CSV table of N, CA, C and O in Angstrom, one decimal:
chain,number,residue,atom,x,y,z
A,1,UNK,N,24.0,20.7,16.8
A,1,UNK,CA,23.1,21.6,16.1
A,1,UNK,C,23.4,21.5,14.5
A,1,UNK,O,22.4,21.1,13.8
A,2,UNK,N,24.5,21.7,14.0
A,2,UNK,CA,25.0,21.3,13.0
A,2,UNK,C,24.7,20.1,12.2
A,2,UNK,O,24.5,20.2,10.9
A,3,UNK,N,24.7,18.8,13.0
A,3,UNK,CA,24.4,17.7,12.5
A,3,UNK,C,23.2,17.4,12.7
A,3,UNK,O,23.1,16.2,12.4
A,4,UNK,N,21.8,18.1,13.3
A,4,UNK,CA,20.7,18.0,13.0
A,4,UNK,C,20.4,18.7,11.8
A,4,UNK,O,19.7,18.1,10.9
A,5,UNK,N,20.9,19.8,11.6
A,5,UNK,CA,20.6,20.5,10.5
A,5,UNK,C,21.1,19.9,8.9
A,5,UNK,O,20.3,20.1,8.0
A,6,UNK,N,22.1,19.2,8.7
A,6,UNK,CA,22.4,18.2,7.8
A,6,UNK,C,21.4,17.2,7.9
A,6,UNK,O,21.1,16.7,6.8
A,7,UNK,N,20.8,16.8,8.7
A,7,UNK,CA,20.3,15.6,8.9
A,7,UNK,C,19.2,16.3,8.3
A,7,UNK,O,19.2,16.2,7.1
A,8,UNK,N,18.4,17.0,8.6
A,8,UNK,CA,17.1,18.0,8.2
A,8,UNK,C,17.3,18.1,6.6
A,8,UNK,O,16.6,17.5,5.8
A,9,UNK,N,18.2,18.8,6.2
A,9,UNK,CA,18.6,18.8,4.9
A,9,UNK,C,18.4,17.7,4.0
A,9,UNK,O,17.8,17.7,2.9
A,10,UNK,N,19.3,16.6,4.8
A,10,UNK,CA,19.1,15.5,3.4
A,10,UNK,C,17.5,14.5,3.9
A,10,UNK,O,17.4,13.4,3.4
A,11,UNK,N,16.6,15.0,4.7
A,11,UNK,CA,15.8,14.6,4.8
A,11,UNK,C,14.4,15.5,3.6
A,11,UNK,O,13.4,14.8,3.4
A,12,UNK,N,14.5,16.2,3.2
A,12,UNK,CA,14.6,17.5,2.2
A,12,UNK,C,14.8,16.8,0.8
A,12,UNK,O,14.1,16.5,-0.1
A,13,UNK,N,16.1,16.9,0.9
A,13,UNK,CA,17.0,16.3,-0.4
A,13,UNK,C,16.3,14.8,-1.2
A,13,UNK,O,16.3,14.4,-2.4
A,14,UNK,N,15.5,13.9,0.2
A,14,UNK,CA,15.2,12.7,-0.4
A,14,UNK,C,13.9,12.6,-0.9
A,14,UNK,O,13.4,11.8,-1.7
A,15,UNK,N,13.4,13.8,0.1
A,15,UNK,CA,11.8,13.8,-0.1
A,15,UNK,C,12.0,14.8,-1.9
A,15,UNK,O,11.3,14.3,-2.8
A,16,UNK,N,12.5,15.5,-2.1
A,16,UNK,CA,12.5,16.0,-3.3
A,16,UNK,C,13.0,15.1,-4.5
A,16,UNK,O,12.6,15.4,-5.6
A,17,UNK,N,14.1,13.6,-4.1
A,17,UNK,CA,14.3,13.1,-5.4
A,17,UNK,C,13.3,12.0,-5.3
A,17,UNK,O,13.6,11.3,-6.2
A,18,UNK,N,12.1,11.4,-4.5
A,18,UNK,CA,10.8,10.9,-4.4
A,18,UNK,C,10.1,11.9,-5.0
A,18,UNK,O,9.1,11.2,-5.5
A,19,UNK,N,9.9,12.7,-5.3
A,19,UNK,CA,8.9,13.4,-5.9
A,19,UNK,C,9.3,13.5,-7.0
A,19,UNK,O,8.4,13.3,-7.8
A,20,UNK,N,10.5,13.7,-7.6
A,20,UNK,CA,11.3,13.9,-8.7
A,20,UNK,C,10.7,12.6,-9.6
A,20,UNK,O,10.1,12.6,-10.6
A,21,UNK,N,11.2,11.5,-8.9
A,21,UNK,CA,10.9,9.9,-9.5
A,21,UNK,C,9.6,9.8,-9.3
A,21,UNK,O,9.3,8.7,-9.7
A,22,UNK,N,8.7,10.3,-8.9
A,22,UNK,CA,7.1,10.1,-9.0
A,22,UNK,C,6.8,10.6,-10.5
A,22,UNK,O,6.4,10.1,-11.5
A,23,UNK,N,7.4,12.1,-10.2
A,23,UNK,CA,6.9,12.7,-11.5
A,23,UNK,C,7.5,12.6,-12.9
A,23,UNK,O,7.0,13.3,-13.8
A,24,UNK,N,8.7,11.7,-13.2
A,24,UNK,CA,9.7,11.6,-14.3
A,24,UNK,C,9.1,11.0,-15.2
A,24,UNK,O,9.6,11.2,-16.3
A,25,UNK,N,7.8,10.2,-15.1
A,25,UNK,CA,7.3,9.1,-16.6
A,25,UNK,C,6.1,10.4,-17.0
A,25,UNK,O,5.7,10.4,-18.1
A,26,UNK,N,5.8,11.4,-16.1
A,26,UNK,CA,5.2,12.2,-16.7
A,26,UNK,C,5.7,13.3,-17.9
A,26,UNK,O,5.1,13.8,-18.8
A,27,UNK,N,7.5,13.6,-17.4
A,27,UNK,CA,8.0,14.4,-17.7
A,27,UNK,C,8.8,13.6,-18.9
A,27,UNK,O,9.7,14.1,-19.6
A,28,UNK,N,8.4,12.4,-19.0
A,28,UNK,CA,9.3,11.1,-19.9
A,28,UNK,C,11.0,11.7,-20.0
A,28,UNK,O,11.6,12.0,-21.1
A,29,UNK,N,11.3,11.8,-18.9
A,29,UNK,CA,12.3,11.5,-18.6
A,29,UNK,C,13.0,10.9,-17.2
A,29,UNK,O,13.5,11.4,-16.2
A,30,UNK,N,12.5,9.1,-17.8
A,30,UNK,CA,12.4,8.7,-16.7
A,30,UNK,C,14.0,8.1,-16.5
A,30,UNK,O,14.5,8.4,-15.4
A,31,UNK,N,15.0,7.2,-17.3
A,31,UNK,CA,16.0,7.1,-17.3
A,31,UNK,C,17.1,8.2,-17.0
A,31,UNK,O,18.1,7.8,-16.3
A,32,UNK,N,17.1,9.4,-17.3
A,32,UNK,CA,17.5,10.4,-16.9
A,32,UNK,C,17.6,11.2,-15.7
A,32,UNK,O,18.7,11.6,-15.3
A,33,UNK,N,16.3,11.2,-15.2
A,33,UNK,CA,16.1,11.1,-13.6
A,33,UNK,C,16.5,10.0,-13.0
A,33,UNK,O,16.9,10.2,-11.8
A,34,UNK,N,16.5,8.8,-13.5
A,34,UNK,CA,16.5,7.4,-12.4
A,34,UNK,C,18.3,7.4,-12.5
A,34,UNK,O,19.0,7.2,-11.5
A,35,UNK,N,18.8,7.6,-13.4
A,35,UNK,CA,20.3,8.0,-13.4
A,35,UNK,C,21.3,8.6,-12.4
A,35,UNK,O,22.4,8.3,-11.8
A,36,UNK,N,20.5,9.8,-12.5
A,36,UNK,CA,20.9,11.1,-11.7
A,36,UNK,C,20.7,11.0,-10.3
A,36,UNK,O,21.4,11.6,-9.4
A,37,UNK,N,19.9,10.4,-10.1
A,37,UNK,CA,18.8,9.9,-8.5
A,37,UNK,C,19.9,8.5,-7.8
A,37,UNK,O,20.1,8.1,-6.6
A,38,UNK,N,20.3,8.1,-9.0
A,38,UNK,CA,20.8,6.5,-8.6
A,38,UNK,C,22.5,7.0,-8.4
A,38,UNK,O,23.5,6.2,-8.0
A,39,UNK,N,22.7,8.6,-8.9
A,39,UNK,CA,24.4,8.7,-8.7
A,39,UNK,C,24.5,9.5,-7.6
A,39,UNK,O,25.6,10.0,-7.3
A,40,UNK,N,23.5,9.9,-7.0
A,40,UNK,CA,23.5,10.5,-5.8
A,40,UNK,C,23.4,9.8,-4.4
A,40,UNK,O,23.8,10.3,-3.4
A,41,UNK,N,22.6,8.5,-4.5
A,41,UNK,CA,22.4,7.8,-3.7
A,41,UNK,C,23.7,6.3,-3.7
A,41,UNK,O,24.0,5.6,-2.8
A,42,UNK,N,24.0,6.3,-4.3
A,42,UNK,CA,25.0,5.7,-4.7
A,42,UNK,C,26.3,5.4,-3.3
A,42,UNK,O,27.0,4.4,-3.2
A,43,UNK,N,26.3,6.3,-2.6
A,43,UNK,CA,27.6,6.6,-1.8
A,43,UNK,C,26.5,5.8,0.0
A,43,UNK,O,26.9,5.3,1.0
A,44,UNK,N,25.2,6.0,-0.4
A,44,UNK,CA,24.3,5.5,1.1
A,44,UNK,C,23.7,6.7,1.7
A,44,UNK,O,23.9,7.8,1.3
A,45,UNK,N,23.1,6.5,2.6
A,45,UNK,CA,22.7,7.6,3.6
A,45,UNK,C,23.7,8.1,4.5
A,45,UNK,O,23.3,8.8,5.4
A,46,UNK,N,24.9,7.9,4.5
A,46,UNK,CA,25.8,8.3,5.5
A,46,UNK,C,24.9,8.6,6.8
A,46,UNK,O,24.8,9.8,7.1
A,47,UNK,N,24.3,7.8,7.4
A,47,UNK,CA,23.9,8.0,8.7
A,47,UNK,C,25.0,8.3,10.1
A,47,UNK,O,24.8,8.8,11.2
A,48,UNK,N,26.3,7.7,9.6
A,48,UNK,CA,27.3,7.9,10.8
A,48,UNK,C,27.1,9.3,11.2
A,48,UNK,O,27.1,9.8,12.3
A,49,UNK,N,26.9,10.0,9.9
A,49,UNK,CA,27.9,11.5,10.0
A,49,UNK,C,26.6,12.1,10.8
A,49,UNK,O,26.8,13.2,11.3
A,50,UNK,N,25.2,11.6,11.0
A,50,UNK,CA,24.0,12.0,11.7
A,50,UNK,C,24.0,11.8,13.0
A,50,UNK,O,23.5,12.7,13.7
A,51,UNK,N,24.6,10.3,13.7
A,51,UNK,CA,23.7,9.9,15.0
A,51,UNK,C,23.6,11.2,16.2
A,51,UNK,O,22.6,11.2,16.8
A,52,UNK,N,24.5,12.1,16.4
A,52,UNK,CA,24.2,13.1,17.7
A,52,UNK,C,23.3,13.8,17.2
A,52,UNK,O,23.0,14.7,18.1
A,53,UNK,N,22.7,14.0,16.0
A,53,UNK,CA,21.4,14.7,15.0
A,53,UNK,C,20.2,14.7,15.5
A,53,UNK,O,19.4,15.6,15.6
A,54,UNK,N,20.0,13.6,15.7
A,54,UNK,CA,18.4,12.8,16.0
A,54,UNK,C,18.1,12.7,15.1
A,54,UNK,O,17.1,12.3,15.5
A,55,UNK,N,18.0,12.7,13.5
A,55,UNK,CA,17.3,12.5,12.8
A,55,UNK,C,17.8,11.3,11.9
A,55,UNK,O,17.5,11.4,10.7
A,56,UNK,N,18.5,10.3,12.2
A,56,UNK,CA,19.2,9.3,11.5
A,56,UNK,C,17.8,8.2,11.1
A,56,UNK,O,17.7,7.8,9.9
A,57,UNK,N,17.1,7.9,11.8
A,57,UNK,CA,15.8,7.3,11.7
A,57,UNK,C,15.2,7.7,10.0
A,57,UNK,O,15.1,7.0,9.0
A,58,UNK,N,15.0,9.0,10.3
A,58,UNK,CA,14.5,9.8,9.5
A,58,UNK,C,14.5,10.0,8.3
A,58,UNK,O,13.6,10.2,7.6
A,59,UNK,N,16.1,10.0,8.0
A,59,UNK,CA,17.2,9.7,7.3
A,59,UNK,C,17.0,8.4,6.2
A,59,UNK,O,16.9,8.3,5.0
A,60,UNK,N,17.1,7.6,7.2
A,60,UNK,CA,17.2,5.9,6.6
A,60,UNK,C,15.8,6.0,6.3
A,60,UNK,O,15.7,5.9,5.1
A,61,UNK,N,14.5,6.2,6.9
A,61,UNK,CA,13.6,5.5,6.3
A,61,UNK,C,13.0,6.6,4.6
A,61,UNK,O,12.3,6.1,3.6
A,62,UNK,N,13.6,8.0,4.8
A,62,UNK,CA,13.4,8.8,3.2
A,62,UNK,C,14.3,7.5,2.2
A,62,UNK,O,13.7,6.7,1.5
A,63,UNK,N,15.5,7.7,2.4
A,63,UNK,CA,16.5,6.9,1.7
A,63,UNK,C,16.0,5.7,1.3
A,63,UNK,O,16.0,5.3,0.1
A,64,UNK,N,15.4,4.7,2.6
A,64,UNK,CA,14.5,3.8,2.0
A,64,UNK,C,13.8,4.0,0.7
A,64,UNK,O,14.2,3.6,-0.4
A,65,UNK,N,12.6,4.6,1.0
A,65,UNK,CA,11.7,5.0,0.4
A,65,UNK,C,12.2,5.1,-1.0
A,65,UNK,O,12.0,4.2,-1.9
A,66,UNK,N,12.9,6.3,-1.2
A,66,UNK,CA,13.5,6.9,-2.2
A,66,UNK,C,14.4,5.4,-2.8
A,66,UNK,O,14.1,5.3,-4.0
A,67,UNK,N,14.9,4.6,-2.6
A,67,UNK,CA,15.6,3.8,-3.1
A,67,UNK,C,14.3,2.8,-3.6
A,67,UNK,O,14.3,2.7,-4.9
A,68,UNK,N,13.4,2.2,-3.1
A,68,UNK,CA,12.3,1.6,-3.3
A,68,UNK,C,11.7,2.0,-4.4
A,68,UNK,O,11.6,1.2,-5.3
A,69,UNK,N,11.2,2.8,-4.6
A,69,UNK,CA,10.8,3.9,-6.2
A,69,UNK,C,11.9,3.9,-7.0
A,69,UNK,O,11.7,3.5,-8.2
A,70,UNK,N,13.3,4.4,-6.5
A,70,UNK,CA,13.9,4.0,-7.8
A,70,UNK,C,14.3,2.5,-8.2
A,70,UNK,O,15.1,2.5,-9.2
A,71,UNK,N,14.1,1.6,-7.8
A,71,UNK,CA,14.3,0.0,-8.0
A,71,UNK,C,13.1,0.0,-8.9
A,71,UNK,O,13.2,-0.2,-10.1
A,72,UNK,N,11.7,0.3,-8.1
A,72,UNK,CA,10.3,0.0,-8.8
A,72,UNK,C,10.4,0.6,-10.6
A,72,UNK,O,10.2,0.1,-11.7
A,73,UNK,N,10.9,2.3,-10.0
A,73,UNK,CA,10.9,2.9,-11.6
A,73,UNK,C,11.9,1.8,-12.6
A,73,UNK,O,11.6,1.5,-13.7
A,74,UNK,N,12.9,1.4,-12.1
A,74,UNK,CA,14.1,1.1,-13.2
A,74,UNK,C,13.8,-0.7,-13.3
A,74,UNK,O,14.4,-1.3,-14.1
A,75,UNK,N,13.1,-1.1,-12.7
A,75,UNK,CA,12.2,-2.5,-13.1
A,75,UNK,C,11.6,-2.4,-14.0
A,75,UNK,O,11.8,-3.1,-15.0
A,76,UNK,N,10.6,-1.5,-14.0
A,76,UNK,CA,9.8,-1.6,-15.1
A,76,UNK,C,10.6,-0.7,-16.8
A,76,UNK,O,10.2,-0.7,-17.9
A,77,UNK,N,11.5,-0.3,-16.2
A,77,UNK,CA,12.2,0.7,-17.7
A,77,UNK,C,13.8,-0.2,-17.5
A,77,UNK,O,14.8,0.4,-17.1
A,78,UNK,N,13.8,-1.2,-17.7
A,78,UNK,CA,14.9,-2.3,-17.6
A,78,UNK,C,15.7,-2.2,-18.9
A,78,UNK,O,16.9,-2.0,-18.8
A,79,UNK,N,15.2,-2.4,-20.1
A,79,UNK,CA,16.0,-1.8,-20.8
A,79,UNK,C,17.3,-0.4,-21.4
A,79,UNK,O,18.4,-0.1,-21.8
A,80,UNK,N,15.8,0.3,-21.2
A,80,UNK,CA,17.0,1.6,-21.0
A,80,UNK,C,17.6,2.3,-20.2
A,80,UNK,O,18.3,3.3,-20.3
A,81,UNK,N,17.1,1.4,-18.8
A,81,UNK,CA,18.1,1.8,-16.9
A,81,UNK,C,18.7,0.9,-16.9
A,81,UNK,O,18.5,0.3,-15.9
A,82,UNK,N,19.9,0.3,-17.7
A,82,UNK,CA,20.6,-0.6,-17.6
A,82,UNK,C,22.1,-0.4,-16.6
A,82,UNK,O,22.8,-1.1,-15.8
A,83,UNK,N,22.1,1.2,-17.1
A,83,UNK,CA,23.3,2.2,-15.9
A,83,UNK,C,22.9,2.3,-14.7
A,83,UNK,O,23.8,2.3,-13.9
A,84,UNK,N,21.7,2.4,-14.5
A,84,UNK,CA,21.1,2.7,-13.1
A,84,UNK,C,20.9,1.4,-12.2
A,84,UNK,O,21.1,1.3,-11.0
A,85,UNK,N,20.4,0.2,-13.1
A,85,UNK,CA,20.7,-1.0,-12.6
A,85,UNK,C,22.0,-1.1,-11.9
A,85,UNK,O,22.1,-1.6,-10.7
A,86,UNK,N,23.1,-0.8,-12.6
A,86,UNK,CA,24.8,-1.3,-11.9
A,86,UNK,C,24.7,-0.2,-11.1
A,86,UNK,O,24.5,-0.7,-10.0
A,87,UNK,N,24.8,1.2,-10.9
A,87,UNK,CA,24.4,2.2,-9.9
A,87,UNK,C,23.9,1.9,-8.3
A,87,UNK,O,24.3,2.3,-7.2
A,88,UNK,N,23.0,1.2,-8.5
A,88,UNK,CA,21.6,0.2,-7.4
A,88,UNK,C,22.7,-0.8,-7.0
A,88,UNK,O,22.7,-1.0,-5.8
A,89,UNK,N,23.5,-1.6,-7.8
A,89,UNK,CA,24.2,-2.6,-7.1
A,89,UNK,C,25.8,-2.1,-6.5
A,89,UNK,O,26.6,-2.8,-5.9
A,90,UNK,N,25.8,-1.2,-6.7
A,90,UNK,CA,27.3,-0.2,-5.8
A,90,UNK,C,26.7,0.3,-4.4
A,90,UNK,O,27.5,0.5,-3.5
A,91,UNK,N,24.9,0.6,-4.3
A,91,UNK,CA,25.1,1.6,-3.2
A,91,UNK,C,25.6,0.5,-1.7
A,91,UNK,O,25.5,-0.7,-1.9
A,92,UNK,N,25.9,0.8,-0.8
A,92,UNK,CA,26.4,0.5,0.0
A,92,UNK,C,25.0,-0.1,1.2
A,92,UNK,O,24.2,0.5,1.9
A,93,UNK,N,25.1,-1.6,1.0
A,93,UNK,CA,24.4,-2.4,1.5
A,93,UNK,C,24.2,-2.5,3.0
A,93,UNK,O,25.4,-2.6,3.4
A,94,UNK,N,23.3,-2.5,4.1
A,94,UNK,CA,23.2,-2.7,5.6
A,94,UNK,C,21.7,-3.4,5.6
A,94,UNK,O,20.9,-3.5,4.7
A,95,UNK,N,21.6,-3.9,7.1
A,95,UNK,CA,20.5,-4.8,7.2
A,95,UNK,C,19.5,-3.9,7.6
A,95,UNK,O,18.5,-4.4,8.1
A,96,UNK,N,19.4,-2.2,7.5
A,96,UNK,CA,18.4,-1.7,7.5
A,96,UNK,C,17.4,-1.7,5.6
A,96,UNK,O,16.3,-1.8,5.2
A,97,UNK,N,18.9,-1.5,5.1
A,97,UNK,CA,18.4,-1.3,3.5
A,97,UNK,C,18.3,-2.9,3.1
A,97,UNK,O,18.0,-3.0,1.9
A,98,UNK,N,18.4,-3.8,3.4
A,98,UNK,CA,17.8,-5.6,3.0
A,98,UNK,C,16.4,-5.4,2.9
A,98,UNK,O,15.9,-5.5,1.7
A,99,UNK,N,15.6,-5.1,3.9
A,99,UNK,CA,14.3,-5.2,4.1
A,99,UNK,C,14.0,-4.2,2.9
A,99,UNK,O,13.2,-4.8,2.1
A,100,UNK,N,14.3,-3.0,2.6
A,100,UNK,CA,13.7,-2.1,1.8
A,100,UNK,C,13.7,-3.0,0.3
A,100,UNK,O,12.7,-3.4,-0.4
A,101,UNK,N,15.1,-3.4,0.2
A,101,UNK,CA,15.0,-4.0,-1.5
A,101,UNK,C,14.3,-5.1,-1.5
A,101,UNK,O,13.6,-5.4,-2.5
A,102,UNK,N,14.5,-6.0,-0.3
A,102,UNK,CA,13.5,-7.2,-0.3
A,102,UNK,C,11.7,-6.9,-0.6
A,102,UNK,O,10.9,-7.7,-1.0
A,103,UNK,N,11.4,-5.6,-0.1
A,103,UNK,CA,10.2,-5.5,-0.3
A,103,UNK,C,9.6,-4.7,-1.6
A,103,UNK,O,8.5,-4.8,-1.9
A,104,UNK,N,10.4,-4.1,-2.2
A,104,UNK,CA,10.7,-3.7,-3.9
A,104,UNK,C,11.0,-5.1,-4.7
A,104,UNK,O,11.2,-4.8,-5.8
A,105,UNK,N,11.1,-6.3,-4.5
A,105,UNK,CA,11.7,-7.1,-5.2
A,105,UNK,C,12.3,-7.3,-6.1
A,105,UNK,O,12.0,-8.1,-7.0
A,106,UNK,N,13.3,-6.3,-5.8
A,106,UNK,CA,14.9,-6.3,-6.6
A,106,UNK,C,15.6,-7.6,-6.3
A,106,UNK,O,16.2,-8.2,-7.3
A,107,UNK,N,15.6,-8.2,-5.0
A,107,UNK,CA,16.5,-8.6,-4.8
A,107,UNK,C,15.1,-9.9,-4.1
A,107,UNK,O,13.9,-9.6,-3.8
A,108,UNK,N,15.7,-11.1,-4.0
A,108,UNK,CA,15.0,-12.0,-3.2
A,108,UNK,C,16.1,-13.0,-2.2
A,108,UNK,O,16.9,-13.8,-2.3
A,109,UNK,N,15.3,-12.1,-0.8
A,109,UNK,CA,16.3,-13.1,0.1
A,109,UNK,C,16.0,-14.1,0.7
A,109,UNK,O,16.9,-14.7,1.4
């Protein structure tokens, strides 16, 4: 029960820093958000700490998402996401998150 309810939570958590990075070139502060977004995600989805959850799926594909927008935002603001660029290259890589950056094209595999 517990670890559905975490799972729920950071399903929450990701859908709010996607909206956050939608709305940041409005709020021009887009480095600032893509920063903060990129030191949070930074560590991965910790899906281990989910599987008896059910919502690990769930999980990975926000996280996706959410990482996809912030590659897209900090592509195009390359100069001054130069922190968030090195950020993006710490988070912790699996062959679920390949396909996500392959299709942001951050990365070409």
């Amino acid at each position: 029960k517990v670890r559905h309810w975490r799972g729920k939570a950071r399903v929450k958590a990701l859908k709010h820093m996607h909206e956050l990075l939608t709305n940041a070139d409005k709020a021009k502060a887009v480095t600032h958000i893509a920063q903060e977004i990129a030191m949070m995600l930074r560590t991965g989805p910790k899906c281990e700490e989910l599987y008896c959850g059910g919502l690990t799926q769930h999980v990975r594909t926000e996280f996706s998402k959410t990482l996809q927008l912030l590659v897209k935002i900090t592509s195009q603001h390359l100069s001054q996401c130069s922190e968030t660029v090195a950020l993006i290259c710490i988070i912790p890589f699996s062959r679920f998150l390949s396909l996500s950056l392959s299709l942001s094209f951050f990365l070409s595999v």
